[in-house]
Tab-separated table of C-alpha atoms in Angstrom:
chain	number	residue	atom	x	y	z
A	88	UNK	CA	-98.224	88.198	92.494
A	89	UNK	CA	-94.961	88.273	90.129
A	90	UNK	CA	-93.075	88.013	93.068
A	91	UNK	CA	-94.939	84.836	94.274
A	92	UNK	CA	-94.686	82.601	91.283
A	93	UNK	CA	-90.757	83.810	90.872
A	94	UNK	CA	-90.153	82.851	94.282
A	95	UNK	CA	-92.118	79.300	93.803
A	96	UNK	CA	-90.235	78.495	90.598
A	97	UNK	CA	-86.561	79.075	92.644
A	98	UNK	CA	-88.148	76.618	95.175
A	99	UNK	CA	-89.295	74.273	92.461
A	100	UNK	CA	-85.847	74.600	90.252
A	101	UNK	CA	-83.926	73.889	93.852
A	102	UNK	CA	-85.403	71.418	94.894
A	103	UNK	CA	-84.179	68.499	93.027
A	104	UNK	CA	-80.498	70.396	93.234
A	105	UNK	CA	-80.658	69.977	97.203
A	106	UNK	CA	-81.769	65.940	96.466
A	107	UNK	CA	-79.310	65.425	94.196
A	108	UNK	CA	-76.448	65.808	96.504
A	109	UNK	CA	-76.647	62.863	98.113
A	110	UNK	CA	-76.531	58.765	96.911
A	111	UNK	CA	-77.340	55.741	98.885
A	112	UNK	CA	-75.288	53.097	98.649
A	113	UNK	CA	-75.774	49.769	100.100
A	114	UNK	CA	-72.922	46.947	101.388
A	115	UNK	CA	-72.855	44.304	98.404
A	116	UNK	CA	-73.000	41.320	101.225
A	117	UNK	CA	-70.958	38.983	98.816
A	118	UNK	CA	-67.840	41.252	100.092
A	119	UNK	CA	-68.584	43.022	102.938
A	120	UNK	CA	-67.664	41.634	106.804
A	121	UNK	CA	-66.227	42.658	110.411
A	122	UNK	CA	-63.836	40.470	111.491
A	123	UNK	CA	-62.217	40.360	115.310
A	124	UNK	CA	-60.085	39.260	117.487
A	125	UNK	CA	-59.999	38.888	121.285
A	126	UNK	CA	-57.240	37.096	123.583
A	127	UNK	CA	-57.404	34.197	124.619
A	128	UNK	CA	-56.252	32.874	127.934
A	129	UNK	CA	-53.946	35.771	127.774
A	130	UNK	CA	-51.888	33.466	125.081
A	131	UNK	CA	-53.258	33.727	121.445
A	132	UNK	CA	-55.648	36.041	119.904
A	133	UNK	CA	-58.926	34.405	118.650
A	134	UNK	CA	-59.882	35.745	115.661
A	135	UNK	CA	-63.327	35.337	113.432
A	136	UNK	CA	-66.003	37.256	111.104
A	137	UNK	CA	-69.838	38.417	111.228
A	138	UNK	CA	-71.077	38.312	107.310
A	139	UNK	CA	-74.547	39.228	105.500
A	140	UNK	CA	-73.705	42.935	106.651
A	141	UNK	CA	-77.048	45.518	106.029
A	142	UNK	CA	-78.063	48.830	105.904
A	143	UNK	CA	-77.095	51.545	104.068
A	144	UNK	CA	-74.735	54.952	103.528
A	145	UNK	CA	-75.937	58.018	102.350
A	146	UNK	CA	-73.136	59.569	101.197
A	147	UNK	CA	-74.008	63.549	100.738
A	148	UNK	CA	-71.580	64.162	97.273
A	149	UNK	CA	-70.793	68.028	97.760
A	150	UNK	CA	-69.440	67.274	101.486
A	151	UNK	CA	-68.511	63.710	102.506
A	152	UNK	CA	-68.551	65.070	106.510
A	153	UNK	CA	-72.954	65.434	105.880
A	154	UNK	CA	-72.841	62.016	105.160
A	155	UNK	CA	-74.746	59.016	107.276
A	156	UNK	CA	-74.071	55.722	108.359
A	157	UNK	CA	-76.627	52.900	109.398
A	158	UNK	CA	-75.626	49.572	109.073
A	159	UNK	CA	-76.960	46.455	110.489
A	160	UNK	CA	-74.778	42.982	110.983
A	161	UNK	CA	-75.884	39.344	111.524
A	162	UNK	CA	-74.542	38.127	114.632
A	163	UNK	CA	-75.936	34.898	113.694
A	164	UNK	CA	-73.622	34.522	110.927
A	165	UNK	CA	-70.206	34.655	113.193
A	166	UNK	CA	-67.749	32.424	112.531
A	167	UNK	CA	-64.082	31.323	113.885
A	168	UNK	CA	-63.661	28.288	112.133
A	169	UNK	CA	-64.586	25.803	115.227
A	170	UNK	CA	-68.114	25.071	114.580
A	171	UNK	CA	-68.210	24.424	118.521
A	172	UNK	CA	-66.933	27.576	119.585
A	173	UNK	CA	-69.582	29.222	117.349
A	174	UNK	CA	-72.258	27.312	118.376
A	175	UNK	CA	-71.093	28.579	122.034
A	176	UNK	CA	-70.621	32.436	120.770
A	177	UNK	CA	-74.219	32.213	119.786
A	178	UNK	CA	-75.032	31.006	123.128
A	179	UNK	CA	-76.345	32.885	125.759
A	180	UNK	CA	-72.745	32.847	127.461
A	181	UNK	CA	-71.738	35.174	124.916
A	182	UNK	CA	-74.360	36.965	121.968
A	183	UNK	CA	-77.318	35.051	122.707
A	184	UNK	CA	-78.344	35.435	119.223
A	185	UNK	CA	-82.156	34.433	119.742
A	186	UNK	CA	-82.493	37.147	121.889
A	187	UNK	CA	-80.034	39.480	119.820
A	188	UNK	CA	-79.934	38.632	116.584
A	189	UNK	CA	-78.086	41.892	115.001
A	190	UNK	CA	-76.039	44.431	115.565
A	191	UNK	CA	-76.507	48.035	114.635
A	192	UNK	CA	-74.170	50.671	114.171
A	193	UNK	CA	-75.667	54.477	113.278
A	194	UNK	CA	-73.668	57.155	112.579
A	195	UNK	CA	-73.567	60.738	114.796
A	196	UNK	CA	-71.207	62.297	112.755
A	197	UNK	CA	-68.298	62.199	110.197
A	198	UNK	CA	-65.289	64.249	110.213
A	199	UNK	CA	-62.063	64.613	107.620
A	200	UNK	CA	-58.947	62.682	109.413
A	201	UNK	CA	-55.755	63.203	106.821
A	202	UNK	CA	-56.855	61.191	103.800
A	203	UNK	CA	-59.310	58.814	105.408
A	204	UNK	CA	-62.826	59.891	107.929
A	205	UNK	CA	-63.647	59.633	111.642
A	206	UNK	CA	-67.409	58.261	112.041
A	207	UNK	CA	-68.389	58.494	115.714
A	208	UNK	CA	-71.786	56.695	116.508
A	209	UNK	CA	-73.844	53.944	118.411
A	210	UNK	CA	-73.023	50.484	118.213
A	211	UNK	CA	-75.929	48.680	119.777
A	212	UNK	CA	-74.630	44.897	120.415
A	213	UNK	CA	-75.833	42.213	123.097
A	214	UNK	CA	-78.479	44.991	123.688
A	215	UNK	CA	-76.420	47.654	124.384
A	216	UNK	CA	-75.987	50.548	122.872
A	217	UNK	CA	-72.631	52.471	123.267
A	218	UNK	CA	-70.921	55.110	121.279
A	219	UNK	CA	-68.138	54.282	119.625
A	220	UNK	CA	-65.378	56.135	117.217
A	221	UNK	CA	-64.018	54.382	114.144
A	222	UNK	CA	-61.600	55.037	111.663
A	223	UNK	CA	-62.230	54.963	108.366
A	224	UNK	CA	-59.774	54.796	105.304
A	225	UNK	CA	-61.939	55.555	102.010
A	226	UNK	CA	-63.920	56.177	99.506
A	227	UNK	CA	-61.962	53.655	96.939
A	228	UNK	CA	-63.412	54.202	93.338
A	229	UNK	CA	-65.726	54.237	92.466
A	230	UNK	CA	-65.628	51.461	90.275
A	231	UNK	CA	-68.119	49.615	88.053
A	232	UNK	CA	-68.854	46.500	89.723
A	233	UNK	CA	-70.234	43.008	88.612
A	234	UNK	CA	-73.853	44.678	88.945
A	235	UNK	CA	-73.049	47.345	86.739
A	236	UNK	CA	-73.323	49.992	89.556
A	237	UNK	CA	-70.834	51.856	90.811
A	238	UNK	CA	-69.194	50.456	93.913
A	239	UNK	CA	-66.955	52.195	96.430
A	240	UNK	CA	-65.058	51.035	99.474
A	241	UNK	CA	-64.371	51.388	102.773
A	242	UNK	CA	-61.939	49.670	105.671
A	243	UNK	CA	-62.419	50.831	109.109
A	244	UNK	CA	-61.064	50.290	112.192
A	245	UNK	CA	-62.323	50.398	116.188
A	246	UNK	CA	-61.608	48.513	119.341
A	247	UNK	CA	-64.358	48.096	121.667
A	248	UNK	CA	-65.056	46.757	125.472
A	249	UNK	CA	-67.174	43.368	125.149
A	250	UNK	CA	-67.962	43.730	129.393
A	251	UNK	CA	-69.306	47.538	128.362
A	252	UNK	CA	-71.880	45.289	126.206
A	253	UNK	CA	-72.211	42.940	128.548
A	254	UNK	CA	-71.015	39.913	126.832
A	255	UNK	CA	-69.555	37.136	128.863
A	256	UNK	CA	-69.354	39.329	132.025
A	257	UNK	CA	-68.749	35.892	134.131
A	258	UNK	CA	-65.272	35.419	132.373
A	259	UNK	CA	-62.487	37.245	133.831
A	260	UNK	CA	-60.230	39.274	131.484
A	261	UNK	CA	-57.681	36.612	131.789
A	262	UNK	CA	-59.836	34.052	129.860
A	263	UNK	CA	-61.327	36.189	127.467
A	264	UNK	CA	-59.883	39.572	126.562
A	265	UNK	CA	-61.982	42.434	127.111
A	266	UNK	CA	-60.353	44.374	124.045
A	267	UNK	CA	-62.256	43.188	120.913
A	268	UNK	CA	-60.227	45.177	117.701
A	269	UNK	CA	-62.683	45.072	115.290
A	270	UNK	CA	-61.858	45.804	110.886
A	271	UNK	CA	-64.732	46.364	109.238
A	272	UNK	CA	-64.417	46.552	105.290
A	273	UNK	CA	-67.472	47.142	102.940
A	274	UNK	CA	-67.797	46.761	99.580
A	275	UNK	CA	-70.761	49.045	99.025
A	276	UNK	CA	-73.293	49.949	95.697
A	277	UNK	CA	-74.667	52.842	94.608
A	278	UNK	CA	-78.500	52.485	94.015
């Protein structure tokens, strides 16, 4: 019986230990955005931004590699700077945001790379969900932010097909690049 109620009070006193190695942090949306850029007419690269970026990162402290990723981005909110263009991006030429209103991007795993991470996951855009490898420079900080929580951050990197998510399959590479380099930097808050 001495044995039992030593072994539940380990069990008890661990407990919280295990929990307390990880925080969640969550994108502060005020500074937190993918931006991207495609070519155009095989002349100029197009470039705009996706804002009021979601979801969270549970970040496990003892080993940043145990860490997840699930974050969640407006689609509705893209933006180039030619109100037309955007309204025809949100079309059903290209995102057909009624139908496909976000994007989601869930983490599979996280690996040291030099001083910055390699995330591997699934990007699920247009519908489609496709894994996808980026690379990550970060954790900054933290520092205290605005909030009065600590706030870390992150810039990563990834280039991606947009005919593997089938967006604007009707357009030959020539018109719009198939090549979409995407730089994703969040600002995000400990909770």
């Amino acid at each position: 019986m001495k044995r039992f109620a030593l072994l539940t009070s380990v069990v008890a006193l661990a407990a919280p230990l295990s929990l307390a190695q990880t925080s969640t942090w969550v994108p502060d949306k005020m500074h937190s955005e993918v931006d991207f850029s495609i070519l155009h007419m095989s002349l100029a690269n197009v470039r705009g931004r996706f804002g009021n970026i979601g979801g969270q990162i549970v970040q496990n402290d003892a080993d940043i590699t145990k860490s997840t990723v699930n974050i969640t981005i407006d689609v509705t909110t893209v933006d180039t700077g030619v109100p037309p263009r955007d309204a025809d991006l949100k079309s059903d030429h290209f995102f057909d945001v009624a139908k496909n209103p976000t994007a989601t991007f869930v983490s599979s795993s996280v690996a040291k790379n030099g001083t910055g991470l390699t995330v591997n996951g699934n990007l699920t855009l247009h519908g489609v969900t496709k894994p996808v490898t980026l690379q990550v420079d970060g954790p900054t900080g933290p520092v205290s932010g605005m909030d009065h929580k600590p706030h870390e951050g992150f810039s990563a990197t990834t280039t991606i097909s947009r005919t593997a998510f089938g967006i604007a399959s009707s357009y030959p590479a020539s018109v719009v690049g198939d090549d979409v380099k995407l730089n994703i930097d969040l600002d995000i808050a400990k909770q």
